[in-house]
Amino acid sequence: MEDKSKISNGKALIPFLIFVAIYLGSGLILQAQGVEMAFYQLPAPVAIFCGIISAFFILKGSIEEKFNALIEGCGNQDIIIMCTIYLLAGAFASVAKAMGGVDSTVNLGLTYIPAQYITVGLFIISCFISISTGTSVGTIVAVGPIAVGLAQKSGLSMPFTLAAVMGGAMFGDNLSVISDTTIAATRTQGCEMKDKFNVNIYMAAPAAIITIILLLIFGRPGVAPVMQTYDYSIIKVIPYLFVLILSLAGMNVFVVLTVGIILAGVIGISYGDLTILSFTQEIFNGFLSMIDIFLLSMFTGGLANMITKAGGIQFLLDKIQKMIKGRKSAEFGIAALVSLTDAAVANNTVAIIINGPIAKEMCNKYKVDPRRSASILDVFSCIMQGIIPYGAQMLTLLSFTKGTVTPFQVIPLLWYQQLLLVSVIVSIFIPFTDRTIRKKPWNWSKKEDSNVQV
């Protein structure tokens, strides 16, 4: 395949459209048939592989040229870094959970939060677990059943209680330094996790604070549930704090996660929750838990490189740029692209990986700071993912109610997501989130690879 950086060819986007059509189409068909978790039945790596196969038939060039472009994209340095972080993050989450870290965190919160503030408590607990573990679905699985039970005992509105859990889960999914969305957003834009966090927190904090105030006002139960002292160990919460604090301090993420895994393992072995053998098994289970996103990232990088060399990305940029007049409209363009993609594929990490290269090109042209573009990619994809009724988060949360609550009862009450949307839109017009950016201006003179795919 001839590599011409400015070649523009709309036909080159067809393999990507085939991937979206297969992934989205299978979800719609299965949902119409009443299949649970319909959009997650067809593995995303298989869908992207179908797109890769089609690229060999559609794109110009010899098989060897196209294969070399595929492997070049799959083996891109940023792709490998991102995938390695995925594996370590999965291992840390698996080991920390196995040694009782999640249970201790939940029980610690439930023990000390007053019964009349239980809704606020569930939101805060969900925030902490999600930012510590990097997974919104995992947070919902841990807190959801407890929230349902407390709502039933206290007379609280079930949709209201579930919305509080959902908001907290998406708070950490968007901010956690070990979340796959954060990893994907920072690697695609070429910025540091701590810098993205410092920009992102100014968007998320106001939304979280106002949500807490609203929950304090409207979230008091009619009948305060009988609270009790739950079993917990403060020691088992330490690995989460360790990873969070050191990551934000700027320590190398590989070192932080590796030491975090060892620390969680030592605590688990000391308390008898793990043996040396089960510790190693949990590390491997953590690796396996990330295999889908690992393969998807690798294949997406390969397909994106094939499409880029064939002129697909340039064609898309040419079309987008006709609607963009400057930095602000570029930021809205990035937001719209990632939101629409997430609505189509119901996976915020996939949406970020797909749109990352396009966002990077737009950053270079319109001087959008990559720390802001990383935050915008992450925020808008998480907002959409936390609202769509067919997302894994919503479907998992509602499964605990056994069909008594519908997504459309919960969606209007998702105050955190709604406030976060307002916050990020305001930040585009009033740069109140740019304190870190002003202190450390981006070095635009630094030569960057405009074809980086992750």
Coordinates of C-alpha atoms in Angstrom, one line a residue:
M1 CA 0.0 0.0 0.0
E2 CA 1.4 3.4 -1.0
D3 CA 1.8 5.6 2.1
K4 CA 0.9 9.1 1.2
S5 CA 0.1 11.2 4.2
K6 CA -2.3 13.5 2.4
I7 CA -4.1 11.0 0.2
S8 CA -7.9 11.2 0.6
N9 CA -10.1 8.2 -0.1
G10 CA -13.6 7.7 1.3
K11 CA -13.7 4.1 0.1
A12 CA -11.0 3.3 2.6
L13 CA -13.5 3.8 5.4
I14 CA -15.7 0.9 4.3
P15 CA -13.9 -1.7 6.4
F16 CA -14.5 0.3 9.5
L17 CA -18.2 0.8 8.5
I18 CA -18.4 -3.0 8.1
F19 CA -17.1 -3.5 11.6
V20 CA -19.7 -1.0 13.0
A21 CA -22.5 -2.6 11.0
I22 CA -21.7 -6.1 12.2
Y23 CA -21.2 -5.0 15.8
L24 CA -24.3 -2.7 15.9
G25 CA -26.4 -4.9 13.7
S26 CA -25.9 -8.0 15.8
G27 CA -26.8 -6.1 18.9
L28 CA -30.0 -4.7 17.4
I29 CA -31.1 -8.1 16.0
L30 CA -30.4 -10.0 19.3
Q31 CA -32.1 -7.2 21.3
A32 CA -35.2 -7.6 19.1
Q33 CA -35.2 -11.3 19.9
G34 CA -35.1 -10.5 23.6
V35 CA -31.6 -11.7 24.3
E36 CA -30.1 -10.4 27.5
M37 CA -27.0 -8.1 27.1
A38 CA -27.7 -8.2 23.4
F39 CA -24.9 -5.8 22.4
Y40 CA -22.3 -7.9 24.2
Q41 CA -23.0 -11.3 22.7
L42 CA -20.9 -10.9 19.6
P43 CA -17.3 -10.4 20.8
A44 CA -15.9 -7.1 19.6
P45 CA -12.5 -8.6 18.5
V46 CA -14.4 -10.9 16.1
A47 CA -16.3 -8.0 14.7
I48 CA -13.2 -5.9 14.1
F49 CA -11.5 -9.0 12.6
C50 CA -14.3 -9.1 10.0
G51 CA -13.5 -5.5 9.2
I52 CA -9.8 -6.4 8.8
I53 CA -10.7 -9.2 6.4
S54 CA -12.8 -6.9 4.3
A55 CA -10.0 -4.4 4.2
F56 CA -7.8 -7.0 2.3
F57 CA -10.5 -7.1 -0.4
I58 CA -11.4 -3.5 -0.6
L59 CA -8.2 -1.5 -0.1
K60 CA -5.7 -1.1 -2.9
G61 CA -2.2 -2.7 -2.8
S62 CA -0.7 -6.2 -2.7
I63 CA -1.6 -8.6 0.1
E64 CA 2.0 -8.2 1.5
E65 CA 1.7 -4.4 1.6
K66 CA -1.7 -4.6 3.4
F67 CA -0.4 -7.2 5.8
N68 CA 2.6 -5.1 6.6
A69 CA 0.3 -2.1 7.3
L70 CA -1.8 -4.3 9.6
I71 CA 1.2 -5.6 11.6
E72 CA 2.7 -2.1 11.8
G73 CA -0.5 -0.8 13.3
C74 CA -0.9 -3.8 15.7
G75 CA 2.7 -3.4 16.8
N76 CA 2.6 0.3 17.2
Q77 CA 4.6 1.3 20.3
D78 CA 1.6 3.1 21.9
I79 CA -0.6 0.0 21.2
I80 CA 1.8 -2.3 23.0
I81 CA 2.1 0.1 25.9
M82 CA -1.7 0.5 26.2
C83 CA -2.2 -3.3 26.0
T84 CA 0.4 -3.9 28.7
I85 CA -1.2 -1.4 31.0
Y86 CA -4.5 -3.2 30.4
L87 CA -3.0 -6.5 31.5
L88 CA -1.5 -5.0 34.7
A89 CA -4.6 -3.1 35.6
G90 CA -6.7 -6.3 35.2
A91 CA -4.3 -8.2 37.3
F92 CA -4.3 -5.6 40.1
A93 CA -8.1 -5.4 40.1
S94 CA -8.4 -9.2 40.2
V95 CA -5.9 -9.7 43.0
A96 CA -7.3 -6.8 45.1
K97 CA -10.8 -8.1 44.8
A98 CA -9.8 -11.6 45.6
M99 CA -8.1 -10.6 48.9
G100 CA -11.3 -8.7 49.9
G101 CA -10.4 -5.1 49.0
V102 CA -13.8 -4.4 47.3
D103 CA -15.8 -5.9 50.1
S104 CA -13.8 -4.1 52.8
T105 CA -14.3 -0.8 51.0
V106 CA -18.1 -1.2 50.7
N107 CA -18.4 -2.4 54.3
L108 CA -16.3 0.4 55.6
G109 CA -18.6 3.0 54.0
L110 CA -21.8 1.3 55.1
T111 CA -20.5 1.1 58.7
Y112 CA -19.8 4.8 59.1
I113 CA -22.4 6.5 56.9
P114 CA -25.5 7.6 58.8
A115 CA -28.7 5.8 57.7
Q116 CA -30.4 9.0 56.8
Y117 CA -27.7 9.7 54.2
I118 CA -27.6 6.3 52.7
T119 CA -28.2 7.5 49.1
V120 CA -25.3 10.0 49.3
G121 CA -23.3 7.2 50.9
L122 CA -24.0 4.8 48.0
F123 CA -22.9 7.5 45.5
I124 CA -19.7 8.2 47.4
I125 CA -18.9 4.5 47.9
S126 CA -19.4 3.9 44.2
C127 CA -17.2 6.9 43.4
F128 CA -14.4 5.5 45.5
I129 CA -14.6 1.9 44.3
S130 CA -14.8 2.9 40.6
I131 CA -11.9 5.3 40.8
S132 CA -9.9 2.7 42.8
T133 CA -10.6 -0.3 40.5
G134 CA -11.1 1.5 37.2
T135 CA -14.3 -0.4 36.3
S136 CA -17.9 0.9 36.4
V137 CA -19.4 -2.5 35.8
G138 CA -17.4 -4.0 38.6
T139 CA -18.5 -1.2 40.9
I140 CA -22.1 -1.8 40.0
V141 CA -21.8 -5.5 40.6
A142 CA -20.3 -4.8 44.0
V143 CA -22.7 -2.1 45.2
G144 CA -25.9 -2.8 43.1
P145 CA -27.3 -5.6 45.2
I146 CA -26.7 -3.7 48.5
A147 CA -28.4 -0.6 47.0
V148 CA -31.4 -2.6 46.0
G149 CA -31.8 -4.1 49.5
L150 CA -31.4 -0.8 51.2
A151 CA -33.9 0.9 48.9
Q152 CA -36.5 -1.8 49.7
K153 CA -35.9 -1.5 53.5
S154 CA -36.0 2.4 53.6
G155 CA -38.8 3.1 51.2
L156 CA -36.6 5.0 48.9
S157 CA -37.4 5.2 45.2
M158 CA -35.6 2.3 43.6
P159 CA -34.8 4.2 40.4
F160 CA -33.5 7.1 42.5
T161 CA -31.2 4.8 44.4
L162 CA -30.0 3.0 41.3
A163 CA -29.2 6.4 39.6
A164 CA -27.0 7.3 42.5
V165 CA -25.0 4.1 42.1
M166 CA -24.7 4.6 38.4
G167 CA -23.5 8.1 38.8
G168 CA -20.8 7.1 41.2
A169 CA -19.7 4.2 39.0
M170 CA -19.3 6.5 35.9
F171 CA -17.4 9.0 38.1
G172 CA -14.5 6.6 38.6
D173 CA -14.7 5.1 35.1
N174 CA -14.0 8.5 33.7
L175 CA -11.3 9.5 36.2
S176 CA -9.5 6.4 37.4
V177 CA -5.9 6.1 36.3
I178 CA -6.3 2.4 35.7
S179 CA -9.6 2.6 33.8
D180 CA -9.3 1.3 30.3
T181 CA -11.0 4.5 29.0
T182 CA -8.4 6.7 30.7
I183 CA -5.6 4.5 29.4
A184 CA -7.0 4.6 25.8
A185 CA -7.6 8.4 26.0
T186 CA -4.2 9.3 27.2
R187 CA -2.3 6.9 24.9
T188 CA -4.2 8.0 21.8
Q189 CA -3.6 11.7 22.6
G190 CA 0.0 11.3 23.8
C191 CA -0.4 12.8 27.2
E192 CA 0.3 11.7 30.8
M193 CA -2.4 10.2 32.9
K194 CA -1.8 12.6 35.8
D195 CA -2.1 15.6 33.5
K196 CA -5.3 14.3 32.0
F197 CA -6.6 13.7 35.5
N198 CA -5.7 17.2 36.6
V199 CA -7.7 18.6 33.7
N200 CA -10.6 16.1 34.0
I201 CA -11.1 16.6 37.8
Y202 CA -12.1 20.2 37.3
M203 CA -14.9 19.0 35.0
A204 CA -16.0 16.2 37.2
A205 CA -15.7 17.7 40.7
P206 CA -18.4 20.4 40.3
A207 CA -20.8 17.8 38.9
A208 CA -20.0 15.4 41.8
I209 CA -20.3 18.1 44.5
I210 CA -23.7 19.4 43.2
T211 CA -24.9 15.8 42.9
I212 CA -24.0 15.2 46.5
I213 CA -25.9 18.3 47.6
L214 CA -29.0 17.3 45.6
L215 CA -28.8 13.8 47.1
L216 CA -28.6 15.3 50.6
I217 CA -31.7 17.3 49.9
F218 CA -33.9 14.8 48.1
G219 CA -32.3 11.5 49.0
R220 CA -33.4 11.0 52.6
P221 CA -35.3 7.7 53.1
G222 CA -38.9 7.7 54.4
V223 CA -37.9 5.0 56.9
A224 CA -34.2 4.9 57.9
P225 CA -32.9 1.4 57.4
V226 CA -31.3 -0.4 60.4
M227 CA -27.6 0.0 59.8
Q228 CA -25.1 -2.4 61.3
T229 CA -21.4 -2.8 61.6
Y230 CA -20.0 -4.8 58.7
D231 CA -16.8 -6.7 58.6
Y232 CA -14.0 -4.8 57.0
S233 CA -10.2 -4.3 57.2
I234 CA -8.7 -0.9 56.6
I235 CA -5.5 -2.6 55.5
K236 CA -7.3 -4.1 52.6
V237 CA -8.2 -0.7 51.3
I238 CA -4.5 0.4 51.2
P239 CA -3.6 -1.1 47.8
Y240 CA -6.3 1.1 46.1
L241 CA -5.0 4.2 47.9
F242 CA -1.4 3.3 47.0
V243 CA -2.1 3.0 43.3
L244 CA -4.3 6.1 43.2
I245 CA -1.9 8.4 45.1
L246 CA 1.3 7.3 43.4
S247 CA -0.2 7.4 39.9
L248 CA -1.3 11.0 40.5
A249 CA 2.1 11.8 41.9
G250 CA 3.6 10.9 38.5
M251 CA 5.3 7.6 39.2
N252 CA 5.6 5.3 36.2
V253 CA 2.3 3.4 35.8
F254 CA 4.1 0.1 35.2
V255 CA 5.9 0.4 38.5
V256 CA 2.8 1.5 40.4
L257 CA 0.6 -1.3 39.1
T258 CA 3.3 -4.0 39.6
V259 CA 4.0 -2.9 43.2
G260 CA 0.2 -2.6 43.7
I261 CA -0.3 -6.2 42.6
I262 CA 2.5 -7.4 44.9
L263 CA 1.1 -5.3 47.8
A264 CA -2.4 -6.7 47.4
G265 CA -1.0 -10.2 47.1
V266 CA 1.1 -9.9 50.3
I267 CA -2.0 -8.6 52.2
G268 CA -4.2 -11.4 50.8
I269 CA -1.6 -14.1 51.7
S270 CA -1.1 -12.5 55.2
Y271 CA -4.8 -12.6 55.9
G272 CA -5.3 -16.1 54.5
D273 CA -7.5 -15.0 51.6
L274 CA -4.8 -16.1 49.1
T275 CA -2.1 -18.6 48.8
I276 CA 1.0 -18.1 46.7
L277 CA -0.5 -20.4 44.1
S278 CA -4.0 -18.7 44.1
F279 CA -2.2 -15.3 44.0
T280 CA -0.5 -16.2 40.7
Q281 CA -3.8 -17.6 39.4
E282 CA -5.6 -14.3 40.2
I283 CA -2.9 -12.4 38.3
F284 CA -3.6 -14.6 35.3
N285 CA -7.3 -14.3 35.8
G286 CA -6.8 -10.6 35.7
F287 CA -4.9 -10.9 32.4
L288 CA -7.7 -13.0 31.0
S289 CA -10.3 -10.5 32.0
M290 CA -8.6 -7.9 29.7
I291 CA -8.2 -10.2 26.7
D292 CA -11.2 -8.7 24.9
I293 CA -10.0 -5.1 25.1
F294 CA -6.4 -6.3 24.5
L295 CA -7.3 -7.9 21.2
L296 CA -9.7 -5.2 20.2
S297 CA -7.1 -2.5 20.8
M298 CA -4.5 -4.4 18.8
F299 CA -6.8 -5.2 15.9
T300 CA -8.2 -1.7 15.9
G301 CA -4.7 -0.2 15.7
G302 CA -3.9 -2.5 12.8
L303 CA -7.1 -1.7 10.9
A304 CA -6.8 2.1 11.6
N305 CA -3.2 2.0 10.2
M306 CA -4.5 0.3 7.0
I307 CA -7.3 2.8 6.7
T308 CA -4.9 5.7 7.3
K309 CA -2.4 4.6 4.7
A310 CA -5.3 4.2 2.2
G311 CA -6.5 7.7 2.8
G312 CA -9.6 7.0 4.9
I313 CA -8.6 9.2 7.9
Q314 CA -7.6 12.1 5.7
F315 CA -10.9 11.9 3.9
L316 CA -12.8 12.0 7.2
L317 CA -10.7 14.9 8.4
D318 CA -11.3 16.8 5.2
K319 CA -15.1 16.4 5.7
I320 CA -15.0 17.3 9.4
Q321 CA -12.8 20.4 8.8
K322 CA -15.4 22.0 6.6
M323 CA -17.6 22.3 9.7
I324 CA -14.9 23.4 12.1
K325 CA -13.8 27.0 12.3
G326 CA -11.5 26.9 15.3
R327 CA -10.5 25.4 18.6
K328 CA -14.0 25.4 20.3
S329 CA -15.8 23.9 17.3
A330 CA -13.0 21.3 17.1
E331 CA -13.6 20.3 20.7
F332 CA -17.3 20.0 20.0
G333 CA -16.4 17.9 16.9
I334 CA -14.4 15.5 19.0
A335 CA -17.2 15.3 21.5
A336 CA -19.8 14.6 18.9
L337 CA -17.7 11.9 17.2
V338 CA -17.0 9.9 20.3
S339 CA -20.6 10.3 21.6
L340 CA -22.1 9.0 18.4
T341 CA -19.6 6.2 18.2
D342 CA -20.4 5.1 21.7
A343 CA -24.1 5.2 21.0
A344 CA -23.5 2.9 18.0
V345 CA -21.2 0.3 19.7
A346 CA -22.3 0.7 23.3
N347 CA -18.7 0.5 24.5
N348 CA -16.9 3.7 25.7
T349 CA -13.4 2.2 25.4
V350 CA -14.0 1.1 21.8
A351 CA -15.4 4.6 21.0
I352 CA -12.2 6.2 22.3
I353 CA -9.9 3.9 20.4
I354 CA -11.8 4.4 17.2
N355 CA -11.8 8.2 17.4
G356 CA -8.4 8.7 19.1
P357 CA -6.4 9.1 15.8
I358 CA -9.0 11.5 14.4
A359 CA -9.0 13.6 17.6
K360 CA -5.2 13.7 17.5
E361 CA -5.1 15.1 14.0
M362 CA -7.7 17.7 15.0
C363 CA -5.6 18.7 18.0
N364 CA -2.6 19.3 15.8
K365 CA -4.5 21.4 13.3
Y366 CA -6.6 23.5 15.6
K367 CA -4.2 23.5 18.6
V368 CA -6.5 21.7 21.0
D369 CA -4.3 20.7 24.0
P370 CA -4.1 16.9 24.0
R371 CA -4.8 16.9 27.7
R372 CA -8.2 18.5 26.9
S373 CA -8.9 16.2 24.0
A374 CA -8.1 13.2 26.2
S375 CA -10.5 14.5 28.8
I376 CA -13.2 15.3 26.2
L377 CA -12.9 11.8 24.7
D378 CA -13.2 10.2 28.1
V379 CA -16.0 12.4 29.5
F380 CA -18.3 12.3 26.5
S381 CA -17.9 8.6 26.0
C382 CA -18.6 7.9 29.7
I383 CA -21.6 10.3 29.7
M384 CA -23.1 8.4 26.7
Q385 CA -22.2 5.0 28.1
G386 CA -23.8 5.8 31.4
I387 CA -27.1 6.9 29.8
I388 CA -27.8 4.5 26.9
P389 CA -30.4 1.9 28.0
Y390 CA -28.6 -0.9 26.3
G391 CA -25.1 -0.3 27.8
A392 CA -23.5 -3.0 30.0
Q393 CA -23.7 -0.7 33.0
M394 CA -27.4 0.0 32.8
L395 CA -28.3 -3.6 32.0
T396 CA -26.2 -5.0 34.8
L397 CA -27.6 -2.5 37.3
L398 CA -31.2 -3.2 36.4
S399 CA -30.7 -7.0 36.5
F400 CA -30.7 -6.7 40.3
T401 CA -34.3 -5.5 40.3
K402 CA -35.5 -8.5 38.4
G403 CA -37.4 -6.4 35.8
T404 CA -39.3 -4.1 38.3
V405 CA -37.4 -1.0 37.0
T406 CA -36.9 0.1 33.4
P407 CA -34.0 2.2 32.0
F408 CA -36.4 5.0 31.3
Q409 CA -37.2 5.3 35.0
V410 CA -33.5 5.7 35.9
I411 CA -32.3 7.9 33.0
P412 CA -34.0 11.2 34.1
L413 CA -32.5 10.7 37.5
L414 CA -28.9 10.4 36.3
W415 CA -28.0 13.8 37.8
Y416 CA -24.2 13.3 37.8
Q417 CA -24.1 12.5 34.1
Q418 CA -26.3 15.5 33.3
L419 CA -24.3 17.9 35.4
L420 CA -21.0 16.5 34.0
L421 CA -22.3 17.3 30.5
V422 CA -23.1 20.8 31.5
S423 CA -19.7 21.2 33.2
V424 CA -17.7 20.1 30.2
I425 CA -19.7 22.2 27.7
V426 CA -19.2 25.3 29.9
S427 CA -15.5 24.5 30.1
I428 CA -15.3 24.7 26.3
F429 CA -16.5 28.4 26.4
I430 CA -15.0 29.3 29.8
P431 CA -11.6 27.6 30.3
F432 CA -12.0 27.0 34.1
T433 CA -10.5 23.5 33.7
D434 CA -7.2 24.7 32.1
R435 CA -5.2 25.5 35.2
T436 CA -2.7 22.6 34.5
I437 CA -2.6 23.5 30.8
R438 CA -1.7 27.2 31.6
K439 CA 1.0 26.1 34.0
K440 CA 2.5 23.6 31.6
P441 CA 1.7 24.8 28.0
W442 CA 1.9 22.0 25.4
N443 CA 5.0 22.0 23.3
W444 CA 3.6 22.2 19.8
S445 CA 7.1 22.5 18.2
K446 CA 7.8 18.9 19.4
K447 CA 7.7 16.6 16.4
E448 CA 4.9 14.1 16.7
D449 CA 3.9 11.1 14.6
S450 CA 0.7 12.2 13.0
N451 CA -0.1 8.6 12.2
V452 CA 0.0 7.2 15.7
Q453 CA -3.0 5.0 16.1
V454 CA -3.4 4.6 19.8

